[in-house]
PDB file of C-alpha atoms in Angstrom:
ATOM      1  CA  MET A   1      25.425  57.761   9.067  1.00 50.00           C
ATOM      2  CA  VAL A   2      21.581  56.729   9.697  1.00 52.00           C
ATOM      3  CA  PHE A   3      21.055  56.054   6.111  1.00 49.00           C
ATOM      4  CA  SER A   4      24.028  53.358   5.166  1.00 52.00           C
ATOM      5  CA  VAL A   5      23.415  52.163   8.012  1.00 48.00           C
ATOM      6  CA  ARG A   6      19.671  50.622   7.264  1.00 59.00           C
ATOM      7  CA  GLN A   7      21.038  50.217   3.316  1.00 58.00           C
ATOM      8  CA  ALA A   8      22.249  47.508   5.037  1.00 54.00           C
ATOM      9  CA  ALA A   9      19.756  45.563   7.100  1.00 51.00           C
ATOM     10  CA  ARG A  10      17.814  46.601   4.083  1.00 57.00           C
ATOM     11  CA  ARG A  11      19.822  44.445   2.366  1.00 59.00           C
ATOM     12  CA  ALA A  12      21.122  41.638   4.450  1.00 49.00           C
ATOM     13  CA  ILE A  13      17.936  40.846   5.184  1.00 55.00           C
ATOM     14  CA  ALA A  14      17.633  40.310   1.150  1.00 48.00           C
ATOM     15  CA  CYS A  15      20.679  38.412   1.585  1.00 41.00           C
ATOM     16  CA  ALA A  16      18.930  36.129   3.899  1.00 45.00           C
ATOM     17  CA  ALA A  17      15.649  35.548   1.760  1.00 45.00           C
ATOM     18  CA  VAL A  18      17.401  34.652  -1.007  1.00 41.00           C
ATOM     19  CA  LEU A  19      19.362  32.165   1.143  1.00 39.00           C
ATOM     20  CA  LEU A  20      16.106  31.060   2.642  1.00 42.00           C
ATOM     21  CA  ALA A  21      14.389  30.704  -0.601  1.00 42.00           C
ATOM     22  CA  LEU A  22      17.324  28.515  -1.900  1.00 39.00           C
ATOM     23  CA  LEU A  23      17.363  26.512   0.767  1.00 35.00           C
ATOM     24  CA  LEU A  24      13.891  25.229   0.185  1.00 40.00           C
ATOM     25  CA  CYS A  25      13.927  24.988  -3.712  1.00 38.00           C
ATOM     26  CA  TRP A  26      17.180  22.722  -2.462  1.00 39.00           C
ATOM     27  CA  TRP A  27      15.227  20.896   0.231  1.00 41.00           C
ATOM     28  CA  ALA A  28      12.132  20.298  -2.236  1.00 43.00           C
ATOM     29  CA  GLY A  29      14.201  18.759  -4.426  1.00 44.00           C
ATOM     30  CA  THR A  30      15.678  16.209  -2.315  1.00 40.00           C
ATOM     31  CA  ILE A  31      12.208  15.003  -0.691  1.00 35.00           C
ATOM     32  CA  ALA A  32      10.297  15.364  -4.132  1.00 38.00           C
ATOM     33  CA  PRO A  33      11.369  11.885  -6.099  1.00 38.00           C
ATOM     34  CA  THR A  34      10.693   9.955  -2.155  1.00 40.00           C
ATOM     35  CA  GLU A  35       7.441  11.241  -2.362  1.00 45.00           C
ATOM     36  CA  ALA A  36       7.357  10.508  -5.738  1.00 42.00           C
ATOM     37  CA  ALA A  37       8.493   6.857  -5.007  1.00 47.00           C
ATOM     38  CA  ALA A  38       5.919   6.186  -2.378  1.00 52.00           C
ATOM     39  CA  GLN A  39       2.855   6.311  -4.819  1.00 55.00           C
ATOM     40  CA  PRO A  40       1.685   3.144  -5.661  1.00 57.00           C
ATOM     41  CA  THR A  41       2.107   1.977  -8.920  1.00 66.00           C
ATOM     42  CA  LEU A  42       0.517  -0.604 -10.500  1.00 73.00           C
ATOM     43  CA  PRO A  43       1.846  -4.361 -11.661  1.00 87.00           C
ATOM     44  CA  SER A  44       2.692  -4.269 -14.622  1.00 91.00           C
ATOM     45  CA  LEU A  45       0.368  -6.891 -17.206  1.00 92.00           C
ATOM     46  CA  ALA A  46       2.081  -9.494 -16.182  1.00 93.00           C
ATOM     47  CA  GLU A  47       2.029  -9.754 -12.947  1.00 94.00           C
ATOM     48  CA  ILE A  48      -1.414  -8.770 -12.803  1.00 94.00           C
ATOM     49  CA  GLU A  49      -2.384 -12.180 -15.454  1.00 96.00           C
ATOM     50  CA  ALA A  50      -0.242 -13.545 -12.838  1.00 96.00           C
ATOM     51  CA  GLN A  51      -2.462 -12.436 -10.132  1.00 97.00           C
ATOM     52  CA  ARG A  52      -4.974 -13.312 -11.684  1.00 97.00           C
ATOM     53  CA  ALA A  53      -4.482 -16.785 -12.247  1.00 97.00           C
ATOM     54  CA  PHE A  54      -2.880 -17.394  -8.444  1.00 97.00           C
ATOM     55  CA  LEU A  55      -6.723 -15.979  -7.514  1.00 98.00           C
ATOM     56  CA  GLU A  56      -8.466 -18.612 -10.303  1.00 97.00           C
ATOM     57  CA  GLY A  57      -6.936 -21.304  -8.218  1.00 97.00           C
ATOM     58  CA  TYR A  58      -8.397 -21.448  -5.369  1.00 97.00           C
ATOM     59  CA  GLY A  59     -11.134 -20.946  -7.044  1.00 97.00           C
ATOM     60  CA  TRP A  60     -12.041 -16.764  -8.052  1.00 97.00           C
ATOM     61  CA  GLU A  61     -13.090 -14.976 -10.937  1.00 97.00           C
ATOM     62  CA  VAL A  62     -12.216 -11.539 -10.379  1.00 97.00           C
ATOM     63  CA  GLY A  63     -12.054  -8.622 -12.079  1.00 94.00           C
ATOM     64  CA  GLN A  64     -10.302  -7.383 -14.622  1.00 91.00           C
ATOM     65  CA  GLN A  65      -8.021  -4.249 -12.988  1.00 92.00           C
ATOM     66  CA  PRO A  66      -6.616  -4.093  -9.252  1.00 95.00           C
ATOM     67  CA  THR A  67      -6.230  -0.497  -7.134  1.00 95.00           C
ATOM     68  CA  CYS A  68      -2.999  -1.111  -5.558  1.00 94.00           C
ATOM     69  CA  ASP A  69      -1.664   0.718  -2.405  1.00 94.00           C
ATOM     70  CA  TYR A  70       1.271   0.250  -0.588  1.00 95.00           C
ATOM     71  CA  VAL A  71       0.949  -0.514   3.388  1.00 95.00           C
ATOM     72  CA  SER A  72       3.872  -1.433   5.978  1.00 95.00           C
ATOM     73  CA  LEU A  73       3.695  -4.535   7.151  1.00 96.00           C
ATOM     74  CA  PRO A  74       4.817  -3.954  11.575  1.00 95.00           C
ATOM     75  CA  THR A  75       8.347  -4.428  12.558  1.00 95.00           C
ATOM     76  CA  VAL A  76       6.927  -6.501  15.634  1.00 94.00           C
ATOM     77  CA  PHE A  77       3.419  -8.282  15.482  1.00 93.00           C
ATOM     78  CA  THR A  78       1.822  -8.162  18.372  1.00 94.00           C
ATOM     79  CA  SER A  79      -1.510 -10.321  19.878  1.00 94.00           C
ATOM     80  CA  GLU A  80      -4.454  -8.010  17.780  1.00 93.00           C
ATOM     81  CA  TYR A  81      -2.055  -9.882  14.606  1.00 94.00           C
ATOM     82  CA  ASN A  82      -2.417 -13.215  14.989  1.00 95.00           C
ATOM     83  CA  GLU A  83      -6.078 -14.612  13.926  1.00 95.00           C
ATOM     84  CA  TYR A  84      -4.921 -12.102  10.817  1.00 95.00           C
ATOM     85  CA  LEU A  85      -0.900 -14.383  11.170  1.00 96.00           C
ATOM     86  CA  ALA A  86      -2.789 -17.732  11.438  1.00 96.00           C
ATOM     87  CA  LEU A  87      -5.121 -16.577   7.922  1.00 95.00           C
ATOM     88  CA  GLN A  88      -2.522 -16.367   5.947  1.00 96.00           C
ATOM     89  CA  GLU A  89      -0.518 -19.589   7.318  1.00 96.00           C
ATOM     90  CA  ARG A  90      -3.258 -21.657   6.571  1.00 94.00           C
ATOM     91  CA  CYS A  91      -2.094 -20.440   2.395  1.00 93.00           C
ATOM     92  CA  GLY A  92       1.314 -21.101   3.563  1.00 96.00           C
ATOM     93  CA  PHE A  93       1.969 -17.992   4.705  1.00 97.00           C
ATOM     94  CA  THR A  94       4.320 -16.082   6.853  1.00 95.00           C
ATOM     95  CA  LEU A  95       4.518 -12.068   7.160  1.00 95.00           C
ATOM     96  CA  THR A  96       6.415 -12.472   9.805  1.00 95.00           C
ATOM     97  CA  ASP A  97       9.021 -12.729   7.286  1.00 96.00           C
ATOM     98  CA  TYR A  98       8.447  -9.856   5.629  1.00 96.00           C
ATOM     99  CA  ALA A  99       7.694  -7.924   9.488  1.00 95.00           C
ATOM    100  CA  GLY A 100       9.043  -3.653   8.761  1.00 95.00           C
ATOM    101  CA  ALA A 101       8.180  -4.574   4.761  1.00 95.00           C
ATOM    102  CA  THR A 102       6.176  -1.910   2.515  1.00 94.00           C
ATOM    103  CA  VAL A 103       4.163  -3.534   0.425  1.00 95.00           C
ATOM    104  CA  LEU A 104       1.753  -3.831  -2.321  1.00 95.00           C
ATOM    105  CA  ARG A 105      -1.333  -4.420  -1.892  1.00 97.00           C
ATOM    106  CA  CYS A 106      -3.121  -5.139  -4.933  1.00 97.00           C
ATOM    107  CA  THR A 107      -7.591  -5.612  -4.708  1.00 97.00           C
ATOM    108  CA  TYR A 108      -8.688  -6.833  -7.255  1.00 98.00           C
ATOM    109  CA  GLU A 109     -13.732  -7.378  -7.312  1.00 97.00           C
ATOM    110  CA  VAL A 110     -14.591 -10.406  -7.045  1.00 97.00           C
ATOM    111  CA  LEU A 111     -16.435 -10.864  -8.747  1.00 96.00           C
ATOM    112  CA  ASN A 112     -18.381 -15.084  -8.494  1.00 95.00           C
ATOM    113  CA  TYR A 113     -18.916 -14.538  -3.691  1.00 96.00           C
ATOM    114  CA  PRO A 114     -21.821 -18.047  -3.057  1.00 94.00           C
ATOM    115  CA  GLY A 115     -24.767 -15.906  -2.009  1.00 89.00           C
ATOM    116  CA  ALA A 116     -22.485 -12.199  -1.563  1.00 85.00           C
ATOM    117  CA  ALA A 117     -25.300  -9.324  -1.801  1.00 77.00           C
ATOM    118  CA  GLN A 118     -23.100  -6.578  -1.062  1.00 86.00           C
ATOM    119  CA  TYR A 119     -19.254  -6.144  -2.900  1.00 94.00           C
ATOM    120  CA  VAL A 120     -16.036  -8.984  -2.099  1.00 97.00           C
ATOM    121  CA  TYR A 121     -12.593  -8.236  -3.097  1.00 98.00           C
ATOM    122  CA  ALA A 122      -9.649  -9.686  -2.811  1.00 98.00           C
ATOM    123  CA  ASP A 123      -6.388  -8.553  -1.475  1.00 98.00           C
ATOM    124  CA  LEU A 124      -2.830  -9.498  -2.143  1.00 98.00           C
ATOM    125  CA  LEU A 125      -0.285  -8.871  -0.629  1.00 97.00           C
ATOM    126  CA  THR A 126       3.500  -8.755  -2.903  1.00 96.00           C
ATOM    127  CA  CYS A 127       6.376  -8.300  -2.335  1.00 93.00           C
ATOM    128  CA  ASP A 128       9.572  -7.532  -5.426  1.00 90.00           C
ATOM    129  CA  GLY A 129       6.625  -9.399  -7.870  1.00 89.00           C
ATOM    130  CA  GLU A 130       6.130 -12.278  -5.591  1.00 94.00           C
ATOM    131  CA  ILE A 131       3.443 -12.822  -3.670  1.00 96.00           C
ATOM    132  CA  ILE A 132       3.412 -12.437  -0.103  1.00 97.00           C
ATOM    133  CA  GLY A 133      -0.249 -12.960   1.421  1.00 97.00           C
ATOM    134  CA  GLY A 134      -3.379 -12.712   0.696  1.00 97.00           C
ATOM    135  CA  ASP A 135      -7.340 -12.760   1.999  1.00 97.00           C
ATOM    136  CA  ILE A 136     -10.759 -12.237   0.883  1.00 97.00           C
ATOM    137  CA  ARG A 137     -13.056 -10.157   2.230  1.00 97.00           C
ATOM    138  CA  SER A 138     -16.069  -8.433   2.851  1.00 95.00           C
ATOM    139  CA  SER A 139     -17.010  -5.383   2.159  1.00 91.00           C
ATOM    140  CA  ALA A 140     -21.188  -4.793   4.390  1.00 89.00           C
ATOM    141  CA  LEU A 141     -20.524  -3.400   7.473  1.00 88.00           C
ATOM    142  CA  ASP A 142     -20.671  -6.781   9.451  1.00 88.00           C
ATOM    143  CA  GLY A 143     -19.004  -7.862   7.187  1.00 91.00           C
ATOM    144  CA  PHE A 144     -16.082 -11.298   7.479  1.00 93.00           C
ATOM    145  CA  MET A 145     -12.693 -11.862   5.987  1.00 95.00           C
ATOM    146  CA  HIS A 146     -11.243 -14.511   5.628  1.00 96.00           C
ATOM    147  CA  SER A 147      -7.807 -17.264   3.662  1.00 96.00           C
ATOM    148  CA  LEU A 148      -8.131 -17.458  -0.444  1.00 97.00           C
ATOM    149  CA  TYR A 149      -9.926 -20.764   0.267  1.00 96.00           C
ATOM    150  CA  TYR A 150     -13.306 -20.816  -1.689  1.00 95.00           C
ATOM    151  CA  PRO A 151     -16.014 -21.607   1.301  1.00 90.00           C
ATOM    152  CA  THR A 152     -17.431 -24.764   1.291  1.00 80.00           C
TER     153      THR A 152
END
């Protein structure tokens, strides 16, 4: 009798382990596509050329290849965002229309910023391939950020 109880317990533990392994495999299979979809992808060559032409329209010369990542816009723009929203509005962008959206940010190195001692970058925010915002920023510790307009 004791032998059969131990054997039954071992079978139950083995069945539980197999079920747990199957559950983990199923769970990993359903999560993996979501994580893969969140990986940044570069825009197409045509989109990159359109973005470069867009920046050139503001007077900027930029590097050939951007770095891109996804950013999530807040669902509610608090007062901390007032200055950034105003910066966007100067160029005709209304980021509040995209509240809560995850957008693609493409960053280009600016090659012709007047008097730049540090790297300067142009960021473009896009949603479904459409440019919805952007800024020019410095990487210096005492850096700056301003609208896409070329400084005069």
